[in-house]
């Protein structure tokens, strides 16, 4: 049941998985490219397929990135690089999230039925604390995070944690589940939510492509090979476009409903950076900003 809009949203989240590790946006204090994505679609839509591109591209790019390949592309010193780690279940606790980040500071959650986890977190103080920690990690891409002291375990601070999520649910489950208290903690405005068709699109039986082209695999390898000091910048024109659209579109929404629209401006910057990166550019154009908004 191919959906063009859902495919575009999946492409953004898939690129985020690989771009978040080492690439940042030069914007005030800087922005990490980590993001929380939520696709809301009806049962039977095939939401589990949205996670497959990231897994497939990770495996194929790893095969491509041999010692010879890295050396040929001037990245021989990146052989031991921490690439993104995929996690397939919603976190059980604050400590669980932190331990995953201790093992690899770049993590991408590919979680099904995240709304069910949110529902349980409302009644479970441990999951409620984990949700709060997820909200903290979102803004700590260029700083340090630690879960606090524990009696039995010692937790090491994690520098520059990059955590993203691609979650799926039904619209009904998500909006029935999210509480006002969770929204107040930032649990709404940190999500980029995409509502897919609420009726199944026309089914297609053949002609769909399931294997990525070599050029795409090579591009993902190129993204992975970027060094930790890689930045994406504004051009003069793109910053002017950002100010214009932020004032016209994002700020009025934020003023009216900060719970839902509090981060539209910075999320648009991140999207624009991903669009530029997809063209192997490290400077955002005014067109990138306009498309992102």
XYZ file of C-alpha atoms in Angstrom:
293
model
C 0.000 0.000 0.000
C 2.479 2.654 -1.129
C 1.984 6.140 0.305
C 4.101 8.947 -1.171
C 3.841 11.172 1.915
C 4.755 8.363 4.277
C 7.692 7.420 2.046
C 9.044 10.974 2.234
C 8.716 11.038 6.014
C 10.451 7.659 6.210
C 13.282 8.955 4.012
C 13.884 11.849 6.423
C 13.901 9.565 9.455
C 16.178 7.046 7.717
C 18.741 9.716 6.845
C 18.525 11.012 10.420
C 19.606 7.589 11.705
C 22.972 7.916 9.956
C 23.453 11.701 9.937
C 22.854 12.252 13.662
C 26.052 10.579 14.877
C 28.698 13.102 13.790
C 26.965 15.953 11.945
C 25.623 19.105 13.612
C 23.991 22.319 12.447
C 25.789 25.596 13.071
C 22.886 27.499 14.601
C 23.366 29.628 17.744
C 24.685 27.029 20.207
C 24.360 24.329 17.556
C 21.763 21.660 16.840
C 22.167 17.906 16.684
C 20.335 16.131 13.875
C 18.627 13.725 16.265
C 14.826 13.712 15.971
C 11.734 11.880 17.228
C 9.440 10.712 14.427
C 5.943 9.308 14.820
C 3.914 7.847 11.930
C 0.210 7.463 12.659
C -1.600 5.111 10.310
C -4.413 2.540 10.540
C -3.974 -1.135 11.330
C -3.011 -3.083 8.196
C -1.109 -0.142 6.659
C 2.217 -1.973 6.880
C 3.813 0.360 9.415
C 6.489 -2.202 10.249
C 7.910 -1.747 6.732
C 8.890 1.837 7.581
C 11.737 0.533 9.730
C 13.251 -1.727 7.080
C 15.079 0.907 4.958
C 17.310 1.999 7.874
C 18.207 -1.589 8.746
C 18.848 -2.549 5.111
C 21.025 0.495 4.400
C 23.001 -0.031 7.600
C 23.826 -3.634 6.722
C 24.680 -2.932 3.075
C 26.818 0.126 3.851
C 28.738 -1.845 6.499
C 29.584 -4.472 3.866
C 30.723 -1.727 1.516
C 32.947 0.012 4.083
C 35.936 -2.306 3.943
C 39.405 -1.169 5.023
C 40.265 -0.623 1.358
C 37.095 1.420 0.787
C 37.748 3.625 3.813
C 41.366 4.174 2.810
C 40.376 4.971 -0.780
C 37.923 7.599 0.490
C 40.402 9.131 2.932
C 38.621 7.760 5.995
C 41.057 5.112 7.170
C 41.122 6.637 10.661
C 37.397 5.996 11.099
C 37.563 2.197 11.163
C 36.712 2.007 14.857
C 34.047 4.725 14.644
C 30.903 4.392 16.748
C 28.144 4.235 14.170
C 24.480 4.283 15.080
C 23.101 1.443 17.172
C 19.537 0.320 16.489
C 17.266 -0.578 19.401
C 13.976 -2.344 18.690
C 11.937 -1.911 21.854
C 10.771 1.078 23.843
C 13.050 1.713 26.843
C 12.029 0.228 30.187
C 13.755 2.744 32.449
C 15.963 5.825 32.656
C 18.931 3.625 33.493
C 18.143 1.380 30.531
C 18.286 4.347 28.157
C 21.537 5.558 29.653
C 23.211 2.140 29.502
C 22.412 1.921 25.795
C 23.995 5.357 25.295
C 27.033 4.349 27.353
C 27.585 1.482 24.918
C 27.133 3.761 21.904
C 26.357 7.459 22.187
C 24.344 7.339 18.928
C 21.127 5.309 19.191
C 18.086 5.015 16.936
C 14.952 3.423 18.402
C 12.855 1.530 15.840
C 9.857 0.946 18.055
C 6.438 -0.416 17.139
C 3.273 0.718 18.917
C 4.983 3.468 20.892
C 1.610 4.781 21.987
C 1.156 1.643 24.087
C 4.427 2.443 25.865
C 3.226 5.998 26.444
C -0.032 4.663 27.868
C 1.833 2.460 30.309
C 4.203 5.287 31.219
C 1.257 7.291 32.532
C 0.596 4.586 35.151
C 4.153 3.351 35.728
C 6.512 5.706 37.567
C 9.598 3.937 36.144
C 8.422 4.420 32.552
C 7.305 7.950 33.397
C 10.865 8.738 34.512
C 12.197 7.136 31.312
C 9.925 9.377 29.239
C 11.296 12.390 31.094
C 14.840 11.243 30.335
C 13.983 10.893 26.633
C 12.817 14.500 26.723
C 16.161 15.554 28.256
C 18.329 13.611 25.810
C 16.567 15.292 22.882
C 18.178 18.637 23.741
C 21.604 17.352 24.864
C 23.193 16.510 21.513
C 26.022 18.964 22.173
C 26.427 18.527 25.904
C 26.554 15.809 28.577
C 23.821 13.665 30.072
C 23.743 11.426 33.130
C 20.836 9.717 34.928
C 21.836 10.687 38.471
C 23.254 8.570 41.275
C 22.300 4.960 41.891
C 22.981 2.762 44.897
C 24.075 -0.366 43.037
C 25.343 0.849 39.667
C 27.739 3.558 38.606
C 26.696 5.397 35.467
C 29.247 7.242 33.378
C 28.249 10.591 31.845
C 27.704 10.435 28.088
C 29.075 13.283 25.992
C 27.188 14.429 22.874
C 24.407 11.804 23.056
C 22.448 11.412 19.840
C 19.134 9.633 20.269
C 16.389 9.425 17.665
C 13.160 7.462 17.413
C 11.023 6.184 14.549
C 7.789 5.057 16.178
C 4.465 3.960 14.745
C 0.947 3.846 16.106
C -2.631 4.537 15.151
C -3.886 8.098 15.424
C -6.624 7.030 17.829
C -4.217 5.274 20.198
C -1.765 8.171 20.228
C -4.233 10.955 20.912
C -6.221 8.945 23.433
C -2.996 8.081 25.250
C -1.023 11.323 25.526
C -1.864 13.095 28.758
C -1.740 16.790 29.558
C 1.097 16.132 32.026
C 3.157 14.419 29.326
C 2.481 17.264 26.913
C 3.599 19.774 29.554
C 6.926 17.924 29.804
C 7.565 18.467 26.100
C 6.426 15.019 25.014
C 4.300 16.491 22.216
C 6.457 19.209 20.665
C 9.534 16.982 20.451
C 7.695 14.631 18.093
C 7.444 15.138 14.366
C 4.083 13.476 13.774
C 2.921 12.410 10.355
C -0.658 11.252 9.924
C -0.841 8.786 7.035
C -3.930 8.025 5.017
C -6.655 6.835 7.357
C -7.988 4.573 4.622
C -5.628 2.114 2.947
C -4.193 3.399 -0.358
C -4.653 1.357 -3.528
C -2.704 -1.872 -3.255
C 0.146 -2.369 -5.757
C 1.187 -5.914 -6.686
C 4.360 -5.364 -8.696
C 6.855 -2.704 -9.768
C 7.938 -1.782 -6.239
C 11.677 -1.637 -5.488
C 12.875 -3.428 -2.356
C 16.647 -3.287 -2.834
C 18.505 0.050 -2.582
C 20.537 1.193 -5.567
C 24.328 1.046 -5.255
C 24.452 4.846 -5.433
C 22.243 5.126 -2.341
C 24.314 2.615 -0.364
C 27.459 4.538 -1.312
C 25.801 7.776 -0.163
C 24.947 6.310 3.258
C 28.556 5.115 3.596
C 29.671 8.683 2.788
C 27.381 10.051 5.523
C 28.781 7.542 8.028
C 32.344 8.564 7.188
C 31.862 12.214 8.124
C 34.064 13.305 11.020
C 32.756 14.511 14.376
C 33.458 18.154 13.547
C 31.255 18.147 10.415
C 28.822 21.081 10.425
C 26.043 22.249 8.144
C 25.783 26.033 7.928
C 23.296 28.672 6.856
C 23.949 30.767 3.808
C 23.053 34.448 4.118
C 19.992 33.878 1.936
C 18.841 30.779 3.828
C 19.032 32.543 7.197
C 16.963 35.424 5.824
C 14.414 32.884 4.548
C 14.417 31.141 7.935
C 13.684 34.384 9.810
C 10.864 35.226 7.415
C 9.143 31.830 7.575
C 9.730 31.374 11.302
C 7.990 34.695 11.978
C 5.163 33.978 9.538
C 4.521 30.309 10.304
C 6.209 28.850 13.359
C 5.987 31.666 15.919
C 2.193 32.229 15.601
C 1.625 28.500 16.205
C 4.066 28.426 19.122
C 2.367 31.428 20.745
C -1.057 29.849 20.330
C -0.068 26.288 21.337
C 3.466 25.814 22.656
C 2.669 22.249 23.756
C 2.333 21.211 20.132
C 4.289 23.823 18.178
C 7.085 24.822 20.532
C 9.909 23.429 18.393
C 8.706 23.960 14.841
C 11.467 26.446 14.021
C 14.395 24.279 15.106
C 12.828 21.145 13.610
C 12.526 22.983 10.289
C 16.236 23.861 10.475
C 17.081 20.192 11.024
C 14.933 19.137 8.071
C 16.594 21.767 5.865
C 20.018 20.458 6.924
C 18.984 16.908 5.995
C 17.760 18.118 2.608
C 21.101 19.852 1.971
C 23.015 16.784 3.156
C 21.055 14.562 0.790
C 22.610 16.632 -1.999
C 26.066 16.336 -0.367
C 26.035 20.017 0.561
C 27.123 21.481 3.883
C 25.479 24.863 3.341
C 21.691 25.204 3.466
C 20.002 27.140 0.696
C 16.887 29.299 0.913
C 15.112 26.596 -1.073
C 16.052 23.986 1.567
C 14.527 26.173 4.286
C 11.358 26.769 2.277
C 10.937 23.050 1.604
C 11.558 22.211 5.265
C 8.896 24.613 6.509
